[in-house]
Tab-separated table of C-alpha atoms in Angstrom:
chain	number	residue	atom	x	y	z
A	1	MET	CA	0.000	0.000	0.000
A	2	PHE	CA	1.427	3.366	-1.037
A	3	ASP	CA	1.621	6.259	1.389
A	4	ARG	CA	-0.531	9.196	0.320
A	5	SER	CA	1.434	12.369	-0.295
A	6	ASN	CA	0.836	15.984	-1.204
A	7	MET	CA	3.356	15.716	-4.024
A	8	ILE	CA	2.306	16.659	-7.572
A	9	TYR	CA	4.126	14.782	-10.317
A	10	LEU	CA	4.926	16.710	-13.485
A	11	TYR	CA	5.743	14.849	-16.699
A	12	ASP	CA	6.342	15.666	-20.369
A	13	GLY	CA	2.797	14.815	-21.530
A	14	SER	CA	3.707	11.555	-23.293
A	15	PHE	CA	2.407	8.085	-22.496
A	16	ASP	CA	5.922	6.900	-21.680
A	17	GLY	CA	6.218	9.883	-19.357
A	18	LEU	CA	3.101	8.764	-17.525
A	19	MET	CA	4.487	5.238	-17.231
A	20	CYS	CA	7.614	6.750	-15.666
A	21	CYS	CA	5.380	8.449	-13.097
A	22	ILE	CA	4.051	4.991	-12.188
A	23	PHE	CA	7.642	3.777	-11.843
A	24	GLU	CA	8.614	6.806	-9.758
A	25	SER	CA	5.692	6.343	-7.383
A	26	ALA	CA	6.756	2.738	-6.730
A	27	TYR	CA	10.345	3.831	-6.142
A	28	ARG	CA	9.267	6.554	-3.703
A	29	ASN	CA	6.468	4.404	-2.219
A	30	GLU	CA	3.897	7.181	-2.491
A	31	ARG	CA	0.636	7.972	-4.240
A	32	PRO	CA	0.900	11.474	-5.745
A	33	ALA	CA	-1.860	13.983	-5.110
A	34	ALA	CA	-1.972	14.686	-8.859
A	35	ILE	CA	-0.149	13.926	-12.092
A	36	GLN	CA	0.001	16.777	-14.597
A	37	PRO	CA	1.778	17.558	-17.869
A	38	GLU	CA	4.404	20.242	-17.363
A	39	SER	CA	2.722	22.373	-20.047
A	40	GLU	CA	-0.498	22.420	-17.977
A	41	GLU	CA	1.064	23.042	-14.577
A	42	GLN	CA	-1.245	25.025	-12.310
A	43	ALA	CA	-0.486	27.110	-9.258
A	44	SER	CA	-0.716	24.963	-6.129
A	45	LEU	CA	0.310	24.941	-2.502
A	46	PHE	CA	1.573	21.381	-2.950
A	47	GLU	CA	5.181	20.566	-3.718
A	48	THR	CA	5.953	19.466	-7.279
A	49	HIS	CA	8.295	16.785	-8.538
A	50	VAL	CA	9.397	16.639	-12.185
A	51	VAL	CA	9.582	13.078	-13.475
A	52	GLU	CA	12.019	12.637	-16.331
A	53	THR	CA	11.017	10.270	-19.116
A	54	ASP	CA	13.219	7.190	-19.177
A	55	GLU	CA	12.380	4.647	-21.876
A	56	SER	CA	13.755	1.730	-19.860
A	57	HIS	CA	11.577	2.646	-16.856
A	58	ALA	CA	8.521	3.006	-19.091
A	59	GLU	CA	9.115	-0.409	-20.671
A	60	ARG	CA	9.456	-2.032	-17.256
A	61	VAL	CA	6.066	-0.659	-16.217
A	62	LYS	CA	4.460	-1.787	-19.492
A	63	GLU	CA	5.847	-5.286	-19.020
A	64	GLU	CA	4.452	-5.364	-15.472
A	65	VAL	CA	1.024	-4.401	-16.819
A	66	ARG	CA	1.160	-7.201	-19.400
A	67	ARG	CA	2.387	-9.754	-16.865
A	68	LYS	CA	0.273	-8.900	-13.813
A	69	ILE	CA	-2.929	-7.737	-15.536
A	70	SER	CA	-3.087	-8.462	-19.285
A	71	LYS	CA	-2.086	-7.216	-22.722
A	72	ASN	CA	-5.612	-5.857	-23.095
A	73	ALA	CA	-5.083	-3.752	-19.988
A	74	LEU	CA	-2.079	-2.043	-21.551
A	75	HIS	CA	-4.048	-1.379	-24.729
A	76	PHE	CA	-6.904	-0.030	-22.607
A	77	VAL	CA	-4.763	2.474	-20.687
A	78	LYS	CA	-3.149	3.636	-23.932
A	79	LYS	CA	-6.606	4.490	-25.233
A	80	ALA	CA	-7.624	6.036	-21.901
A	81	PHE	CA	-4.584	8.294	-22.210
A	82	LEU	CA	-5.969	9.636	-25.526
A	83	THR	CA	-9.273	10.730	-23.997
A	84	CYS	CA	-10.247	14.204	-22.838
A	85	LEU	CA	-11.195	12.848	-19.398
A	86	GLU	CA	-10.324	15.267	-16.620
A	87	ASN	CA	-7.661	14.005	-14.222
A	88	LYS	CA	-7.124	10.954	-16.438
A	89	GLU	CA	-3.512	10.466	-15.317
A	90	LEU	CA	-4.434	9.825	-11.690
A	91	LEU	CA	-7.373	7.631	-12.716
A	92	ILE	CA	-5.030	5.522	-14.856
A	93	PHE	CA	-2.608	5.395	-11.916
A	94	ASP	CA	-5.341	4.087	-9.577
A	95	PHE	CA	-6.579	1.592	-12.169
A	96	LEU	CA	-3.096	0.124	-12.633
A	97	GLN	CA	-2.478	-0.094	-8.893
A	98	ASP	CA	-5.765	-1.938	-8.512
A	99	GLY	CA	-4.811	-4.210	-11.396
A	100	PHE	CA	-1.400	-4.992	-9.922
A	101	LYS	CA	-3.212	-6.249	-6.805
A	102	ARG	CA	-6.154	-8.115	-8.339
A	103	GLY	CA	-4.849	-9.059	-11.772
A	104	TRP	CA	-7.082	-9.415	-14.843
A	105	ILE	CA	-10.242	-9.295	-12.683
A	106	SER	CA	-9.870	-5.498	-12.483
A	107	MET	CA	-10.592	-5.276	-16.216
A	108	ASN	CA	-14.037	-6.817	-15.676
A	109	ASP	CA	-15.024	-4.563	-12.788
A	110	ILE	CA	-16.706	-2.046	-15.105
A	111	THR	CA	-19.003	-0.612	-12.438
A	112	GLY	CA	-16.165	0.024	-9.989
A	113	SER	CA	-15.286	3.595	-9.017
A	114	VAL	CA	-11.825	3.201	-10.570
A	115	MET	CA	-12.814	1.531	-13.836
A	116	LEU	CA	-16.143	3.191	-14.663
A	117	PRO	CA	-14.933	6.722	-15.613
A	118	LEU	CA	-12.116	5.287	-17.726
A	119	TYR	CA	-14.451	2.808	-19.415
A	120	ASN	CA	-16.941	5.562	-20.322
A	121	ALA	CA	-14.169	7.837	-21.590
A	122	VAL	CA	-12.655	5.112	-23.785
A	123	ARG	CA	-16.084	4.269	-25.176
A	124	ALA	CA	-16.576	7.960	-26.068
A	125	LEU	CA	-13.129	7.979	-27.728
A	126	ASP	CA	-13.984	4.887	-29.793
A	127	ASN	CA	-17.316	6.388	-30.848
A	128	GLU	CA	-15.746	9.677	-31.887
A	129	ALA	CA	-13.004	7.958	-33.879
A	130	GLU	CA	-15.579	5.775	-35.635
A	131	LEU	CA	-17.722	8.796	-36.535
A	132	LEU	CA	-14.740	10.713	-37.901
A	133	LYS	CA	-13.784	7.810	-40.172
A	134	GLY	CA	-16.975	8.661	-42.028
A	135	PHE	CA	-17.170	12.422	-41.454
A	136	VAL	CA	-13.624	13.485	-42.421
A	137	ARG	CA	-13.713	15.402	-45.717
A	138	PHE	CA	-10.530	15.875	-47.747
A	139	SER	CA	-9.628	18.605	-50.225
A	140	GLU	CA	-6.868	18.130	-52.788
A	141	LEU	CA	-4.498	21.042	-52.316
A	142	GLY	CA	-1.190	21.005	-54.152
A	143	GLY	CA	-1.327	17.240	-54.654
A	144	VAL	CA	-1.976	16.550	-50.955
A	145	LEU	CA	-5.283	15.423	-49.440
A	146	VAL	CA	-5.900	17.910	-46.623
A	147	SER	CA	-8.526	17.887	-43.884
A	148	VAL	CA	-9.187	19.865	-40.698
A	149	ILE	CA	-11.044	18.381	-37.717
A	150	GLU	CA	-11.974	19.600	-34.219
A	151	PRO	CA	-12.410	16.480	-32.049
A	152	LYS	CA	-12.875	16.362	-28.289
A	153	ASN	CA	-10.365	13.529	-27.838
A	154	TYR	CA	-6.887	12.814	-29.237
A	155	VAL	CA	-8.235	10.728	-32.115
A	156	LEU	CA	-5.392	11.018	-34.632
A	157	PRO	CA	-3.643	7.811	-33.453
A	158	MET	CA	-6.999	6.045	-33.846
A	159	LEU	CA	-7.407	7.376	-37.394
A	160	MET	CA	-3.850	6.818	-38.623
A	161	GLY	CA	-4.123	3.176	-39.632
A	162	HIS	CA	-7.508	3.627	-41.308
A	163	PHE	CA	-6.653	6.572	-43.543
A	164	CYS	CA	-3.031	5.622	-44.299
A	165	SER	CA	-4.252	2.218	-45.464
A	166	ARG	CA	-7.235	3.588	-47.369
A	167	PHE	CA	-5.156	6.218	-49.204
A	168	HIS	CA	-2.013	4.140	-49.545
A	169	ASP	CA	-0.879	5.834	-52.769
A	170	GLU	CA	-1.747	9.375	-51.676
A	171	ALA	CA	-0.060	12.004	-49.534
A	172	LEU	CA	-2.491	13.113	-46.853
A	173	MET	CA	-2.686	15.492	-43.923
A	174	ILE	CA	-5.283	15.706	-41.141
A	175	TYR	CA	-4.958	18.711	-38.840
A	176	ASP	CA	-6.460	18.441	-35.345
A	177	LYS	CA	-7.332	22.059	-34.616
A	178	THR	CA	-8.402	21.319	-31.038
A	179	HIS	CA	-5.124	19.813	-29.862
A	180	ARG	CA	-2.869	21.488	-32.480
A	181	MET	CA	-1.560	18.210	-33.860
A	182	VAL	CA	-1.223	16.924	-37.398
A	183	LEU	CA	-1.269	13.486	-38.994
A	184	LEU	CA	1.014	13.193	-42.015
A	185	GLY	CA	0.612	10.124	-44.201
A	186	GLN	CA	2.388	8.869	-47.317
A	187	ASN	CA	3.015	5.448	-48.891
A	188	GLY	CA	0.782	3.775	-46.329
A	189	LYS	CA	2.781	5.089	-43.363
A	190	GLY	CA	2.014	7.951	-41.033
A	191	ARG	CA	3.392	10.045	-38.226
A	192	ILE	CA	1.896	12.555	-35.817
A	193	ALA	CA	3.471	15.885	-34.921
A	194	TYR	CA	2.640	19.089	-33.077
A	195	LEU	CA	1.658	22.099	-35.195
A	196	ASP	CA	0.481	25.296	-33.510
A	197	GLU	CA	-1.265	26.894	-36.475
A	198	PHE	CA	-2.406	25.790	-39.911
A	199	THR	CA	-4.492	27.453	-42.625
A	200	PRO	CA	-5.210	25.401	-45.776
A	201	ALA	CA	-3.861	26.757	-49.054
A	202	PRO	CA	-6.345	28.398	-51.457
A	203	ALA	CA	-8.280	25.779	-53.435
A	204	GLU	CA	-7.735	25.494	-57.168
A	205	GLU	CA	-10.663	25.663	-59.581
A	206	SER	CA	-10.726	21.880	-60.029
A	207	GLU	CA	-11.074	21.414	-56.271
A	208	LEU	CA	-13.798	24.050	-56.065
A	209	GLU	CA	-15.686	22.278	-58.836
A	210	MET	CA	-15.450	18.962	-56.967
A	211	ARG	CA	-16.841	20.629	-53.832
A	212	ARG	CA	-19.773	22.075	-55.785
A	213	MET	CA	-20.472	18.700	-57.394
A	214	TRP	CA	-20.405	16.898	-54.058
A	215	LYS	CA	-22.765	19.418	-52.463
A	216	HIS	CA	-25.095	19.207	-55.469
A	217	PHE	CA	-25.112	15.402	-55.170
A	218	TYR	CA	-25.859	15.614	-51.443
A	219	ASP	CA	-28.735	18.052	-52.008
A	220	THR	CA	-30.126	16.041	-54.932
A	221	ILE	CA	-30.439	12.704	-53.132
A	222	ALA	CA	-32.170	14.328	-50.151
A	223	ILE	CA	-35.890	13.556	-49.777
A	224	LYS	CA	-37.558	16.839	-48.857
A	225	GLU	CA	-40.672	15.152	-47.505
A	226	ARG	CA	-38.543	13.261	-44.986
A	227	TYR	CA	-36.496	16.245	-43.839
A	228	ASN	CA	-35.877	15.773	-40.102
A	229	PRO	CA	-33.133	17.983	-38.596
A	230	ARG	CA	-33.329	16.323	-35.175
A	231	CYS	CA	-32.848	12.863	-36.670
A	232	ARG	CA	-29.969	14.079	-38.846
A	233	MET	CA	-28.195	15.607	-35.860
A	234	GLY	CA	-28.589	12.295	-34.043
A	235	HIS	CA	-26.670	10.453	-36.764
A	236	MET	CA	-24.406	13.354	-37.752
A	237	PRO	CA	-23.663	15.588	-34.708
A	238	LYS	CA	-23.718	19.271	-35.495
A	239	ARG	CA	-20.262	19.941	-34.077
A	240	TYR	CA	-18.788	18.149	-37.121
A	241	TRP	CA	-20.657	20.178	-39.718
A	242	ALA	CA	-18.190	23.072	-39.915
A	243	HIS	CA	-15.647	20.859	-41.702
A	244	MET	CA	-18.048	18.816	-43.860
A	245	THR	CA	-18.281	19.927	-47.488
A	246	GLU	CA	-22.008	19.171	-47.841
A	247	PHE	CA	-22.865	21.786	-45.212
A	248	TRP	CA	-20.783	24.562	-46.692
A	249	GLU	CA	-22.582	27.413	-48.372
A	250	GLU	CA	-20.219	29.962	-49.833
A	251	ASN	CA	-17.135	28.301	-48.347
A	252	CYS	CA	-16.394	26.717	-51.702
A	253	ALA	CA	-15.020	30.068	-52.844
A	254	ARG	CA	-11.287	30.586	-53.098
A	255	SER	CA	-9.682	31.572	-49.781
A	256	GLU	CA	-7.432	34.629	-49.709
A	257	GLU	CA	-5.618	33.606	-46.522
A	258	LYS	CA	-2.007	32.590	-46.791
A	259	PRO	CA	-1.335	28.930	-45.962
A	260	GLU	CA	0.869	27.951	-43.065
A	261	LYS	CA	3.944	25.873	-43.824
A	262	LEU	CA	4.624	22.616	-42.056
A	263	PRO	CA	7.752	22.483	-39.885
A	264	GLU	CA	10.674	20.804	-41.573
A	265	LYS	CA	11.260	18.459	-38.627
A	266	PRO	CA	8.011	18.202	-36.650
A	267	GLN	CA	8.196	16.798	-33.144
A	268	LEU	CA	6.846	13.246	-33.033
A	269	ALA	CA	3.913	12.985	-30.651
A	270	LEU	CA	1.703	9.892	-30.366
A	271	GLY	CA	2.150	6.804	-32.502
A	272	LYS	CA	-0.326	4.325	-33.916
A	273	LEU	CA	-2.234	2.234	-31.394
C-alpha cells in the first residue's frame, strides 16, 4: 500500500512519461496527489516533482502491466490516455495499482469507481473515432489530401491506420485544430506531430468544382418530404458540420488567406495504437 502524499508529479505529456510516473511512485512508495503535464502546470500549494522520461523505466512498467494484468489492460490504458477525461492520469494510476493487486479481474469490474470513468471515456473515444472515419472530408491542395477536424479527444492515433491504409498511394494530412496536432501520411505510413497553427492553401478551380459537385449530389439525393433535422443531428452531430463539405454554403469560394507551412522536422507525438 502506497503512502498518500501531497506531491504533484509533473511529466512531459507523453504516455511513456506517464508510465515513468508509475515507476517513480513505486520507487518513492507514495501515491501522488496529482499527475500533470508540465505544459499544464497550475499554481498549487503542494510541492511538485518533475519526473524525467526514461524509456527503460517506461518499458518495465508496461511489461508489469502485461504480466500482472493483461495485454488488453495495456491497450486499454493507452486508449484512456488519448481521452479528454479530466484528471485521467491519476485515474489511470489508480486503475493500474488496482490491477497490480487483483490481476485481470480489475478489467471486468466495469461498475467500480476506478474503472467506470475510464471505461466511459474510452467508449466515447472509440465512438468519436468511428464517426470521424466517415465524417472526415478531404480537399486536394497542391497534390496533398488535406482535412481539418476539431475532435474532443486525441483521435489522430486512432485514425492513422484507417486513412493511411485507405489512401495508400496518396499524400495526406489531417490537422487536429483542437489539440494542435497533425497526422502526415504517405506510402501507407504515417506520423503525428505538433503544429500550432495551420491554414489550408487556397483551393484550385478543379477542387472548387469537386466541392460544388459533391454538395449538389448531397442536395439532390435528399428527400424533402422526410427532412428531419433532429434525426440528422442524431446520426451526424452538429459539431462536425463546420468541416463537412455538404454543409458549406459559400465556403467553396477561393480563400485569400495565406497557408501555413509545415515544420521541416516536426516533433513526433503519439504513434499508432
